[in-house]
PDB file of C-alpha atoms in Angstrom:
ATOM      1  CA  MET A 391       7.994   6.939 -27.226  1.00  0.00           C
ATOM      2  CA  ASP A 392       7.386   7.525 -30.917  1.00  0.00           C
ATOM      3  CA  VAL A 393       8.495  10.401 -33.145  1.00  0.00           C
ATOM      4  CA  ILE A 394       6.551  11.241 -36.307  1.00  0.00           C
ATOM      5  CA  TYR A 395       8.681  12.175 -39.320  1.00  0.00           C
ATOM      6  CA  ASN A 396       7.278  14.563 -41.952  1.00  0.00           C
ATOM      7  CA  GLY A 397       3.750  13.541 -40.980  1.00  0.00           C
ATOM      8  CA  LEU A 398       4.261  10.066 -42.473  1.00  0.00           C
ATOM      9  CA  PRO A 399       2.964   6.799 -40.975  1.00  0.00           C
ATOM     10  CA  SER A 400       5.064   5.460 -38.123  1.00  0.00           C
ATOM     11  CA  ILE A 401       5.315   2.043 -36.480  1.00  0.00           C
ATOM     12  CA  ILE A 402       7.199   0.598 -33.525  1.00  0.00           C
ATOM     13  CA  SER A 403       8.647  -2.557 -35.027  1.00  0.00           C
ATOM     14  CA  GLU A 404       9.594  -4.424 -31.841  1.00  0.00           C
ATOM     15  CA  VAL A 405       8.775  -3.914 -28.171  1.00  0.00           C
ATOM     16  CA  ASN A 406       8.540  -5.941 -24.969  1.00  0.00           C
ATOM     17  CA  TRP A 407       8.800  -5.570 -21.204  1.00  0.00           C
ATOM     18  CA  THR A 408      11.201  -8.474 -20.697  1.00  0.00           C
ATOM     19  CA  PRO A 409      11.113 -10.676 -17.571  1.00  0.00           C
ATOM     20  CA  PRO A 410      12.142 -10.901 -14.842  1.00  0.00           C
ATOM     21  CA  ASN A 411       9.932  -7.905 -14.147  1.00  0.00           C
ATOM     22  CA  ARG A 412       6.801  -8.028 -12.021  1.00  0.00           C
ATOM     23  CA  PHE A 413       5.747  -4.559 -13.202  1.00  0.00           C
ATOM     24  CA  ARG A 414       4.490  -5.576 -16.646  1.00  0.00           C
ATOM     25  CA  ALA A 415       0.746  -5.003 -16.300  1.00  0.00           C
ATOM     26  CA  ASP A 416       1.082  -1.468 -17.689  1.00  0.00           C
ATOM     27  CA  PHE A 417       2.658  -2.692 -20.949  1.00  0.00           C
ATOM     28  CA  PRO A 418      -0.387  -3.070 -23.281  1.00  0.00           C
ATOM     29  CA  PHE A 419      -2.248  -0.244 -21.497  1.00  0.00           C
ATOM     30  CA  LEU A 420       0.483   2.328 -22.147  1.00  0.00           C
ATOM     31  CA  PHE A 421       1.041   1.402 -25.778  1.00  0.00           C
ATOM     32  CA  ALA A 422      -2.674   1.536 -26.544  1.00  0.00           C
ATOM     33  CA  THR A 423      -3.271   4.917 -24.902  1.00  0.00           C
ATOM     34  CA  TYR A 424      -0.039   6.801 -25.558  1.00  0.00           C
ATOM     35  CA  GLY A 425       0.377   5.155 -28.946  1.00  0.00           C
ATOM     36  CA  LEU A 426      -2.880   6.807 -29.963  1.00  0.00           C
ATOM     37  CA  LEU A 427      -1.945  10.131 -28.391  1.00  0.00           C
ATOM     38  CA  GLN A 428       1.355  10.244 -30.284  1.00  0.00           C
ATOM     39  CA  GLY A 429      -0.088   9.128 -33.625  1.00  0.00           C
ATOM     40  CA  THR A 430       1.662   5.749 -33.795  1.00  0.00           C
ATOM     41  CA  ASP A 431       0.194   3.728 -36.670  1.00  0.00           C
ATOM     42  CA  GLY A 432       1.241   0.281 -35.482  1.00  0.00           C
ATOM     43  CA  VAL A 433       2.897  -1.469 -32.537  1.00  0.00           C
ATOM     44  CA  TYR A 434       4.514  -4.901 -32.923  1.00  0.00           C
ATOM     45  CA  PHE A 435       4.672  -6.843 -29.667  1.00  0.00           C
ATOM     46  CA  PHE A 436       7.754  -9.073 -29.828  1.00  0.00           C
ATOM     47  CA  ALA A 437       7.527 -12.005 -30.121  1.00  0.00           C
ATOM     48  CA  LEU A 438       4.982 -14.738 -30.739  1.00  0.00           C
ATOM     49  CA  SER A 439       6.415 -18.185 -30.076  1.00  0.00           C
ATOM     50  CA  GLY A 440       3.711 -20.541 -31.336  1.00  0.00           C
ATOM     51  CA  PRO A 441      -0.031 -21.041 -31.825  1.00  0.00           C
ATOM     52  CA  SER A 442      -0.995 -21.260 -28.143  1.00  0.00           C
ATOM     53  CA  TRP A 443      -0.398 -19.724 -24.718  1.00  0.00           C
ATOM     54  CA  GLN A 444       3.131 -19.934 -23.335  1.00  0.00           C
ATOM     55  CA  GLN A 445       3.616 -22.403 -20.511  1.00  0.00           C
ATOM     56  CA  VAL A 446       6.377 -20.399 -18.817  1.00  0.00           C
ATOM     57  CA  LEU A 447       7.659 -16.829 -18.947  1.00  0.00           C
ATOM     58  CA  SER A 448      10.729 -16.486 -21.147  1.00  0.00           C
ATOM     59  CA  LYS A 449      12.850 -13.577 -22.364  1.00  0.00           C
ATOM     60  CA  PHE A 450      10.332 -12.227 -24.890  1.00  0.00           C
ATOM     61  CA  SER A 451       7.014 -13.340 -23.421  1.00  0.00           C
ATOM     62  CA  ILE A 452       3.874 -12.133 -25.198  1.00  0.00           C
ATOM     63  CA  GLN A 453       1.425 -15.058 -25.060  1.00  0.00           C
ATOM     64  CA  THR A 454       0.908 -14.645 -21.329  1.00  0.00           C
ATOM     65  CA  PRO A 455      -1.930 -13.414 -19.102  1.00  0.00           C
ATOM     66  CA  VAL A 456      -0.320 -10.033 -18.409  1.00  0.00           C
ATOM     67  CA  VAL A 457       0.346  -9.210 -22.073  1.00  0.00           C
ATOM     68  CA  MET A 458      -1.931 -11.004 -24.543  1.00  0.00           C
ATOM     69  CA  GLY A 459      -4.522 -11.471 -21.820  1.00  0.00           C
ATOM     70  CA  GLN A 460      -5.011  -7.698 -21.852  1.00  0.00           C
ATOM     71  CA  PHE A 461      -5.312  -7.397 -25.624  1.00  0.00           C
ATOM     72  CA  PRO A 462      -9.162  -7.422 -25.742  1.00  0.00           C
ATOM     73  CA  ALA A 463      -9.779  -4.057 -24.037  1.00  0.00           C
ATOM     74  CA  ASP A 464      -6.487  -2.452 -25.049  1.00  0.00           C
ATOM     75  CA  ALA A 465      -6.899  -3.447 -28.700  1.00  0.00           C
ATOM     76  CA  LEU A 466     -10.364  -1.876 -28.671  1.00  0.00           C
ATOM     77  CA  VAL A 467      -8.908   1.354 -27.289  1.00  0.00           C
ATOM     78  CA  TYR A 468      -6.228   1.437 -29.971  1.00  0.00           C
ATOM     79  CA  ARG A 469      -8.120   0.169 -33.014  1.00  0.00           C
ATOM     80  CA  LEU A 470     -11.294   2.163 -32.379  1.00  0.00           C
ATOM     81  CA  GLY A 471      -9.464   5.340 -31.397  1.00  0.00           C
ATOM     82  CA  LEU A 472     -11.052   5.611 -27.955  1.00  0.00           C
ATOM     83  CA  VAL A 473      -8.283   8.039 -26.945  1.00  0.00           C
ATOM     84  CA  GLN A 474      -7.663  11.214 -28.939  1.00  0.00           C
ATOM     85  CA  GLU A 475      -4.626  11.684 -31.157  1.00  0.00           C
ATOM     86  CA  SER A 476      -3.042  15.053 -30.425  1.00  0.00           C
ATOM     87  CA  GLN A 477      -1.794  17.801 -32.657  1.00  0.00           C
ATOM     88  CA  PRO A 478       2.012  18.245 -32.564  1.00  0.00           C
ATOM     89  CA  VAL A 479       3.228  19.865 -29.351  1.00  0.00           C
ATOM     90  CA  VAL A 480       6.755  19.937 -30.769  1.00  0.00           C
ATOM     91  CA  GLU A 481       7.486  20.351 -34.463  1.00  0.00           C
ATOM     92  CA  ALA A 482      11.202  20.377 -35.191  1.00  0.00           C
ATOM     93  CA  ASN A 483      12.198  21.342 -38.725  1.00  0.00           C
ATOM     94  CA  LEU A 484      15.605  19.877 -39.530  1.00  0.00           C
ATOM     95  CA  LYS A 485      17.446  21.215 -42.545  1.00  0.00           C
ATOM     96  CA  LEU A 486      18.832  18.404 -44.688  1.00  0.00           C
ATOM     97  CA  GLN A 487      22.122  20.224 -45.172  1.00  0.00           C
ATOM     98  CA  ASP A 488      22.611  20.310 -41.387  1.00  0.00           C
ATOM     99  CA  LEU A 489      21.805  16.623 -41.073  1.00  0.00           C
ATOM    100  CA  PHE A 490      24.309  15.750 -43.798  1.00  0.00           C
ATOM    101  CA  ALA A 491      26.850  17.766 -41.804  1.00  0.00           C
ATOM    102  CA  LEU A 492      26.132  15.447 -38.835  1.00  0.00           C
ATOM    103  CA  LYS A 493      24.722  18.219 -36.662  1.00  0.00           C
ATOM    104  CA  GLY A 494      22.214  15.751 -35.233  1.00  0.00           C
ATOM    105  CA  ALA A 495      18.611  16.005 -34.108  1.00  0.00           C
ATOM    106  CA  PRO A 496      17.179  17.340 -30.820  1.00  0.00           C
ATOM    107  CA  VAL A 497      16.017  14.070 -29.303  1.00  0.00           C
ATOM    108  CA  SER A 498      18.635  13.058 -26.756  1.00  0.00           C
ATOM    109  CA  GLN A 499      18.458  15.501 -23.847  1.00  0.00           C
ATOM    110  CA  PRO A 500      15.946  17.688 -21.992  1.00  0.00           C
ATOM    111  CA  ILE A 501      15.402  21.224 -23.176  1.00  0.00           C
ATOM    112  CA  ASN A 502      16.933  23.708 -20.730  1.00  0.00           C
ATOM    113  CA  LEU A 503      14.880  26.886 -20.664  1.00  0.00           C
ATOM    114  CA  ASP A 504      16.135  29.468 -18.204  1.00  0.00           C
ATOM    115  CA  GLU A 505      13.649  31.890 -16.651  1.00  0.00           C
ATOM    116  CA  LEU A 506      14.249  34.527 -19.323  1.00  0.00           C
ATOM    117  CA  ARG A 507      13.840  32.200 -22.304  1.00  0.00           C
ATOM    118  CA  ALA A 508      10.801  30.493 -20.789  1.00  0.00           C
ATOM    119  CA  ARG A 509       8.987  33.829 -20.917  1.00  0.00           C
ATOM    120  CA  ASP A 510       9.416  33.884 -24.684  1.00  0.00           C
ATOM    121  CA  ILE A 511       6.670  31.256 -25.059  1.00  0.00           C
ATOM    122  CA  PRO A 512       3.267  32.895 -24.526  1.00  0.00           C
ATOM    123  CA  ALA A 513       1.256  31.055 -21.876  1.00  0.00           C
ATOM    124  CA  GLY A 514      -0.833  28.356 -23.490  1.00  0.00           C
ATOM    125  CA  GLN A 515       0.496  29.103 -26.961  1.00  0.00           C
ATOM    126  CA  THR A 516       3.166  27.928 -29.387  1.00  0.00           C
ATOM    127  CA  ALA A 517       6.435  29.724 -30.013  1.00  0.00           C
ATOM    128  CA  GLN A 518       8.590  29.658 -33.134  1.00  0.00           C
ATOM    129  CA  VAL A 519      12.330  29.156 -32.702  1.00  0.00           C
ATOM    130  CA  GLN A 520      15.025  29.226 -35.364  1.00  0.00           C
ATOM    131  CA  GLN A 521      16.890  26.257 -33.902  1.00  0.00           C
ATOM    132  CA  LEU A 522      15.485  23.738 -31.437  1.00  0.00           C
ATOM    133  CA  GLU A 523      18.477  22.472 -29.482  1.00  0.00           C
ATOM    134  CA  ALA A 524      16.741  19.678 -27.558  1.00  0.00           C
ATOM    135  CA  ILE A 525      13.314  18.209 -26.882  1.00  0.00           C
ATOM    136  CA  ASP A 526      12.122  17.578 -23.341  1.00  0.00           C
ATOM    137  CA  PRO A 527      11.560  13.789 -23.101  1.00  0.00           C
ATOM    138  CA  LEU A 528       8.338  14.433 -21.177  1.00  0.00           C
ATOM    139  CA  ALA A 529       6.929  16.191 -24.254  1.00  0.00           C
ATOM    140  CA  HIS A 530       6.034  12.736 -25.601  1.00  0.00           C
ATOM    141  CA  LEU A 531       3.586  12.325 -22.713  1.00  0.00           C
ATOM    142  CA  VAL A 532       1.961  15.662 -23.552  1.00  0.00           C
ATOM    143  CA  GLY A 533       1.317  14.958 -27.209  1.00  0.00           C
ATOM    144  CA  LYS A 534       2.722  14.266 -30.636  1.00  0.00           C
ATOM    145  CA  VAL A 535       6.374  15.074 -31.321  1.00  0.00           C
ATOM    146  CA  GLN A 536       7.123  15.583 -35.004  1.00  0.00           C
ATOM    147  CA  MET A 537      10.363  16.121 -36.885  1.00  0.00           C
ATOM    148  CA  ASN A 538      10.374  17.320 -40.478  1.00  0.00           C
ATOM    149  CA  PHE A 539      13.281  17.080 -42.903  1.00  0.00           C
ATOM    150  CA  VAL A 540      13.252  20.313 -44.913  1.00  0.00           C
ATOM    151  CA  GLU A 541      15.294  21.881 -47.714  1.00  0.00           C
ATOM    152  CA  ARG A 542      15.352  25.431 -46.349  1.00  0.00           C
ATOM    153  CA  ASP A 543      15.300  27.191 -43.006  1.00  0.00           C
ATOM    154  CA  ILE A 544      11.836  26.909 -41.459  1.00  0.00           C
ATOM    155  CA  PRO A 545      11.282  27.871 -37.811  1.00  0.00           C
ATOM    156  CA  SER A 546      10.486  25.010 -35.464  1.00  0.00           C
ATOM    157  CA  ARG A 547       7.425  25.182 -33.222  1.00  0.00           C
ATOM    158  CA  LEU A 548       7.237  24.443 -29.508  1.00  0.00           C
ATOM    159  CA  ALA A 549       4.043  24.501 -27.435  1.00  0.00           C
ATOM    160  CA  ASP A 550       3.949  25.908 -23.920  1.00  0.00           C
ATOM    161  CA  LEU A 551       4.693  22.593 -22.205  1.00  0.00           C
ATOM    162  CA  SER A 552       4.706  24.193 -18.753  1.00  0.00           C
ATOM    163  CA  ARG A 553       0.907  23.992 -18.761  1.00  0.00           C
ATOM    164  CA  TYR A 554       1.101  20.205 -18.862  1.00  0.00           C
ATOM    165  CA  ILE A 555       4.411  19.222 -17.231  1.00  0.00           C
ATOM    166  CA  ASP A 556       4.511  19.778 -13.476  1.00  0.00           C
ATOM    167  CA  ARG A 557       7.922  18.706 -12.254  1.00  0.00           C
ATOM    168  CA  ASN A 558       7.212  19.851  -8.708  1.00  0.00           C
ATOM    169  CA  GLY A 559       4.092  17.704  -8.613  1.00  0.00           C
ATOM    170  CA  SER A 560       5.716  14.916 -10.673  1.00  0.00           C
ATOM    171  CA  THR A 561       2.842  14.782 -13.165  1.00  0.00           C
ATOM    172  CA  VAL A 562       2.422  15.109 -16.924  1.00  0.00           C
ATOM    173  CA  ARG A 563      -1.013  15.759 -18.403  1.00  0.00           C
ATOM    174  CA  SER A 564      -1.698  15.179 -22.085  1.00  0.00           C
ATOM    175  CA  ILE A 565      -2.730  18.162 -24.187  1.00  0.00           C
ATOM    176  CA  THR A 566      -6.012  16.341 -24.866  1.00  0.00           C
ATOM    177  CA  GLY A 567      -6.792  16.198 -21.143  1.00  0.00           C
ATOM    178  CA  GLU A 568      -7.501  12.450 -21.330  1.00  0.00           C
ATOM    179  CA  LEU A 569      -4.218  11.039 -19.978  1.00  0.00           C
ATOM    180  CA  LEU A 570      -2.378  11.791 -16.751  1.00  0.00           C
ATOM    181  CA  TRP A 571       1.019  10.288 -15.877  1.00  0.00           C
ATOM    182  CA  ASP A 572       1.764  10.694 -12.164  1.00  0.00           C
ATOM    183  CA  TYR A 573       5.358   9.491 -11.955  1.00  0.00           C
ATOM    184  CA  GLY A 574       5.556  10.560  -8.325  1.00  0.00           C
ATOM    185  CA  ARG A 575       2.951   7.974  -7.322  1.00  0.00           C
ATOM    186  CA  GLY A 576       3.625   5.500 -10.132  1.00  0.00           C
ATOM    187  CA  LEU A 577       0.152   5.852 -11.631  1.00  0.00           C
ATOM    188  CA  VAL A 578      -1.328   6.505 -15.085  1.00  0.00           C
ATOM    189  CA  THR A 579      -5.005   7.227 -15.735  1.00  0.00           C
ATOM    190  CA  VAL A 580      -7.030   7.364 -18.925  1.00  0.00           C
ATOM    191  CA  ASN A 581     -10.193   9.423 -18.594  1.00  0.00           C
ATOM    192  CA  ALA A 582     -11.832   9.580 -22.021  1.00  0.00           C
ATOM    193  CA  PRO A 583     -15.554   9.411 -22.834  1.00  0.00           C
ATOM    194  CA  LYS A 584     -15.360   5.803 -24.111  1.00  0.00           C
ATOM    195  CA  ALA A 585     -12.388   4.429 -22.154  1.00  0.00           C
ATOM    196  CA  GLN A 586     -11.513   4.938 -18.498  1.00  0.00           C
ATOM    197  CA  GLY A 587      -9.016   3.164 -16.301  1.00  0.00           C
ATOM    198  CA  VAL A 588      -5.831   3.198 -14.289  1.00  0.00           C
ATOM    199  CA  CYS A 589      -2.538   1.332 -14.149  1.00  0.00           C
ATOM    200  CA  GLY A 590       0.323   1.316 -11.675  1.00  0.00           C
ATOM    201  CA  PHE A 591       0.527   1.012  -7.897  1.00  0.00           C
ATOM    202  CA  LEU A 592      -3.197   0.621  -7.313  1.00  0.00           C
ATOM    203  CA  GLN A 593      -3.208  -0.214  -3.621  1.00  0.00           C
ATOM    204  CA  LYS A 594      -1.095   2.825  -2.736  1.00  0.00           C
ATOM    205  CA  ALA A 595      -3.282   5.038  -4.923  1.00  0.00           C
ATOM    206  CA  GLY A 596      -6.431   4.360  -2.914  1.00  0.00           C
ATOM    207  CA  THR A 597      -9.652   5.428  -4.630  1.00  0.00           C
ATOM    208  CA  VAL A 598      -9.214   6.722  -8.188  1.00  0.00           C
ATOM    209  CA  THR A 599     -12.123   8.874  -9.371  1.00  0.00           C
ATOM    210  CA  LEU A 600     -12.753   9.149 -13.116  1.00  0.00           C
ATOM    211  CA  HIS A 601     -15.611  10.699 -15.096  1.00  0.00           C
ATOM    212  CA  ASP A 602     -17.977   7.723 -14.907  1.00  0.00           C
ATOM    213  CA  VAL A 603     -16.392   5.238 -12.485  1.00  0.00           C
ATOM    214  CA  THR A 604     -14.397   5.104  -9.282  1.00  0.00           C
ATOM    215  CA  ILE A 605     -11.779   2.393  -8.848  1.00  0.00           C
ATOM    216  CA  ALA A 606     -10.396   1.125  -5.554  1.00  0.00           C
ATOM    217  CA  SER A 607      -8.160  -1.929  -5.636  1.00  0.00           C
ATOM    218  CA  GLN A 608      -5.926  -3.822  -3.236  1.00  0.00           C
ATOM    219  CA  ILE A 609      -3.815  -5.067  -6.155  1.00  0.00           C
ATOM    220  CA  ASP A 610      -0.248  -3.968  -5.466  1.00  0.00           C
ATOM    221  CA  TYR A 611       0.597  -3.285  -9.118  1.00  0.00           C
ATOM    222  CA  GLY A 612      -1.904  -3.763 -11.908  1.00  0.00           C
ATOM    223  CA  THR A 613      -4.408  -2.381 -14.371  1.00  0.00           C
ATOM    224  CA  VAL A 614      -8.172  -1.808 -14.399  1.00  0.00           C
ATOM    225  CA  LEU A 615      -9.707  -0.680 -17.701  1.00  0.00           C
ATOM    226  CA  LEU A 616     -13.317  -0.094 -18.778  1.00  0.00           C
ATOM    227  CA  VAL A 617     -14.193   0.329 -22.473  1.00  0.00           C
ATOM    228  CA  SER A 618     -17.375   0.850 -24.456  1.00  0.00           C
ATOM    229  CA  LEU A 619     -18.385  -1.983 -26.798  1.00  0.00           C
ATOM    230  CA  ASP A 620     -21.184  -0.208 -28.650  1.00  0.00           C
ATOM    231  CA  GLY A 621     -19.492   3.023 -29.689  1.00  0.00           C
ATOM    232  CA  GLN A 622     -21.354   5.080 -27.097  1.00  0.00           C
ATOM    233  CA  PRO A 623     -19.808   7.054 -24.219  1.00  0.00           C
ATOM    234  CA  LEU A 624     -19.524   5.095 -20.993  1.00  0.00           C
ATOM    235  CA  ARG A 625     -22.068   7.464 -19.495  1.00  0.00           C
ATOM    236  CA  THR A 626     -24.797   6.005 -21.717  1.00  0.00           C
ATOM    237  CA  SER A 627     -23.277   2.824 -23.180  1.00  0.00           C
ATOM    238  CA  ARG A 628     -25.453  -0.286 -23.085  1.00  0.00           C
ATOM    239  CA  LYS A 629     -22.551  -2.724 -23.514  1.00  0.00           C
ATOM    240  CA  MET A 630     -19.123  -2.429 -21.871  1.00  0.00           C
ATOM    241  CA  LEU A 631     -16.080  -4.565 -21.075  1.00  0.00           C
ATOM    242  CA  LEU A 632     -14.238  -4.326 -17.762  1.00  0.00           C
ATOM    243  CA  GLN A 633     -10.736  -5.827 -17.756  1.00  0.00           C
ATOM    244  CA  VAL A 634      -8.452  -6.402 -14.753  1.00  0.00           C
ATOM    245  CA  MET A 635      -4.834  -7.544 -14.456  1.00  0.00           C
ATOM    246  CA  SER A 636      -2.193  -7.838 -11.734  1.00  0.00           C
ATOM    247  CA  GLU A 637       1.091  -9.677 -12.332  1.00  0.00           C
ATOM    248  CA  ASP A 638       2.178 -13.106 -13.514  1.00  0.00           C
ATOM    249  CA  THR A 639       5.179 -15.290 -12.771  1.00  0.00           C
ATOM    250  CA  ASN A 640       6.398 -18.845 -13.199  1.00  0.00           C
ATOM    251  CA  TYR A 641       5.367 -21.387 -10.578  1.00  0.00           C
ATOM    252  CA  GLY A 642       8.219 -21.758  -8.097  1.00  0.00           C
ATOM    253  CA  TRP A 643       9.976 -18.519  -9.123  1.00  0.00           C
ATOM    254  CA  SER A 644      12.322 -17.453  -6.332  1.00  0.00           C
ATOM    255  CA  ALA A 645      14.528 -14.381  -5.916  1.00  0.00           C
ATOM    256  CA  PRO A 646      14.496 -13.518  -2.196  1.00  0.00           C
ATOM    257  CA  GLY A 647      15.260  -9.997  -1.044  1.00  0.00           C
ATOM    258  CA  THR A 648      14.927  -6.590  -2.705  1.00  0.00           C
ATOM    259  CA  GLY A 649      16.897  -4.600  -5.254  1.00  0.00           C
ATOM    260  CA  LYS A 650      19.581  -6.295  -7.330  1.00  0.00           C
ATOM    261  CA  ARG A 651      19.781  -9.912  -6.169  1.00  0.00           C
ATOM    262  CA  ALA A 652      20.372 -13.474  -7.278  1.00  0.00           C
ATOM    263  CA  ILE A 653      17.654 -15.578  -8.892  1.00  0.00           C
ATOM    264  CA  GLN A 654      17.497 -18.861  -7.030  1.00  0.00           C
ATOM    265  CA  ASN A 655      14.853 -20.548  -9.167  1.00  0.00           C
ATOM    266  CA  LEU A 656      13.481 -19.569 -12.608  1.00  0.00           C
ATOM    267  CA  GLY A 657      10.353 -21.597 -11.920  1.00  0.00           C
ATOM    268  CA  THR A 658       8.341 -23.737 -14.275  1.00  0.00           C
ATOM    269  CA  ALA A 659       4.824 -24.213 -15.628  1.00  0.00           C
ATOM    270  CA  PRO A 660       2.136 -23.207 -14.989  1.00  0.00           C
ATOM    271  CA  ILE A 661       2.273 -19.416 -15.073  1.00  0.00           C
ATOM    272  CA  ASN A 662       0.695 -18.026 -11.901  1.00  0.00           C
ATOM    273  CA  VAL A 663      -1.384 -14.821 -11.771  1.00  0.00           C
ATOM    274  CA  ARG A 664      -1.690 -12.827  -8.550  1.00  0.00           C
ATOM    275  CA  ARG A 665      -5.305 -12.751  -7.376  1.00  0.00           C
ATOM    276  CA  PHE A 666      -7.449  -9.697  -8.047  1.00  0.00           C
ATOM    277  CA  SER A 667      -9.316  -7.610  -5.488  1.00  0.00           C
ATOM    278  CA  GLY A 668     -11.091  -4.277  -5.283  1.00  0.00           C
ATOM    279  CA  THR A 669     -14.226  -2.516  -6.470  1.00  0.00           C
ATOM    280  CA  VAL A 670     -15.329  -0.614  -9.561  1.00  0.00           C
ATOM    281  CA  THR A 671     -18.297   1.689  -8.976  1.00  0.00           C
ATOM    282  CA  PHE A 672     -20.329   3.346 -11.731  1.00  0.00           C
ATOM    283  CA  THR A 673     -21.544   6.898 -11.117  1.00  0.00           C
ATOM    284  CA  ARG A 674     -23.989   7.130 -14.038  1.00  0.00           C
ATOM    285  CA  PRO A 675     -27.651   7.739 -13.100  1.00  0.00           C
ATOM    286  CA  ASP A 676     -28.827   4.253 -14.121  1.00  0.00           C
ATOM    287  CA  ALA A 677     -25.951   2.402 -12.432  1.00  0.00           C
ATOM    288  CA  GLY A 678     -28.311   0.299 -10.333  1.00  0.00           C
ATOM    289  CA  GLN A 679     -29.836  -1.225 -13.459  1.00  0.00           C
ATOM    290  CA  LEU A 680     -26.589  -2.485 -14.974  1.00  0.00           C
ATOM    291  CA  LYS A 681     -26.230  -6.237 -15.510  1.00  0.00           C
ATOM    292  CA  VAL A 682     -22.744  -7.593 -14.768  1.00  0.00           C
ATOM    293  CA  THR A 683     -21.632 -10.992 -16.108  1.00  0.00           C
ATOM    294  CA  PRO A 684     -18.216 -12.423 -15.154  1.00  0.00           C
ATOM    295  CA  LEU A 685     -16.406 -14.012 -18.106  1.00  0.00           C
ATOM    296  CA  ASP A 686     -13.750 -16.701 -18.311  1.00  0.00           C
ATOM    297  CA  TRP A 687     -10.395 -16.318 -20.087  1.00  0.00           C
ATOM    298  CA  ASN A 688     -12.075 -17.194 -23.404  1.00  0.00           C
ATOM    299  CA  GLY A 689     -14.813 -14.598 -22.998  1.00  0.00           C
ATOM    300  CA  TYR A 690     -17.617 -17.025 -22.094  1.00  0.00           C
ATOM    301  CA  PRO A 691     -19.936 -16.475 -19.099  1.00  0.00           C
ATOM    302  CA  ALA A 692     -18.278 -17.866 -15.983  1.00  0.00           C
ATOM    303  CA  GLY A 693     -20.819 -17.226 -13.277  1.00  0.00           C
ATOM    304  CA  LYS A 694     -24.235 -15.935 -12.401  1.00  0.00           C
ATOM    305  CA  PRO A 695     -24.934 -12.355 -13.556  1.00  0.00           C
ATOM    306  CA  SER A 696     -25.570  -9.710 -10.924  1.00  0.00           C
ATOM    307  CA  THR A 697     -27.289  -6.338 -11.013  1.00  0.00           C
ATOM    308  CA  GLY A 698     -25.979  -3.060  -9.676  1.00  0.00           C
ATOM    309  CA  GLY A 699     -23.475  -0.304 -10.193  1.00  0.00           C
ATOM    310  CA  LYS A 700     -20.796  -1.588  -7.812  1.00  0.00           C
ATOM    311  CA  ILE A 701     -18.639  -4.484  -9.000  1.00  0.00           C
ATOM    312  CA  THR A 702     -16.581  -6.375  -6.440  1.00  0.00           C
ATOM    313  CA  LEU A 703     -13.647  -7.855  -8.311  1.00  0.00           C
ATOM    314  CA  GLN A 704     -13.486 -11.620  -8.023  1.00  0.00           C
ATOM    315  CA  PRO A 705     -10.052 -13.136  -7.293  1.00  0.00           C
ATOM    316  CA  THR A 706      -9.818 -15.096 -10.555  1.00  0.00           C
ATOM    317  CA  VAL A 707     -12.042 -13.143 -12.975  1.00  0.00           C
ATOM    318  CA  MET A 708     -10.255 -10.953 -15.494  1.00  0.00           C
ATOM    319  CA  TYR A 709     -13.195  -9.880 -17.703  1.00  0.00           C
ATOM    320  CA  TYR A 710     -16.700  -8.619 -16.976  1.00  0.00           C
ATOM    321  CA  LEU A 711     -19.439  -7.898 -19.503  1.00  0.00           C
ATOM    322  CA  ILE A 712     -21.634  -4.993 -18.388  1.00  0.00           C
ATOM    323  CA  GLU A 713     -24.986  -4.459 -20.110  1.00  0.00           C
ATOM    324  CA  ARG A 714     -28.005  -2.218 -19.733  1.00  0.00           C
TER     325      ARG A 714
END
């Protein structure tokens, strides 16, 4: 998660979900959505290894179906700002003299508010504190966390995070109301006017109901994301992209068992993608008039268009163009 310093631009210079790891479908989805929420100005996926798709998964795989294959919809979310950037929910003012004295910054451990101190933050408001000892790591999922280097003592500011972090329910809701991280069920949803979707353990989640679509998938772990292509809310958009992903692995990969275990075979080309399944149903009034065209991996039509508001995901189709 990113920290903004003195309100200046911030980038993440290198990131990857390195194999072996079958739970990589959330990678581009999370950086697009939470990168916007936190005010990150750039994310560098590490690392490109040539001018074409990779033939096998390696340590820093990017040019693969699970990662670069999801760039179309996720890049639109990020570049067009289809998720709101938040105002700071934590603003820590760090005096330079204290930093030079190696007193550190409050980024390494959860904040520990006892019942008495928790009452000091008015419900739904922001409190000022003279010294912020630590920042709750879950604050990054609520909104922007900012640290300022200052010359003089300036009180830090801390929002009432209890409105958004529910440790009993194992959920964190963003201050914008558009993102929900359910770490109890292993599920993240984006529910914004121009971008709606879900990533995580889809089959266990059952039916996921969002503002304009419902998603039900038998994919064990994956991502389903719908974005507007014409700048209009999904409720009225006349051109949309639906993107689906599960997991990929090398052909012949073998690591029998569960938990920590030996890899018997790293596998070889080609990279295999687990088949897709499920339905995406539009709830907008004109759903029955929507035209749905399956696309191939290069974005060209790959089948006969259909009409209707319920899309049955095809086993090998990652993209769908939806028009009105």
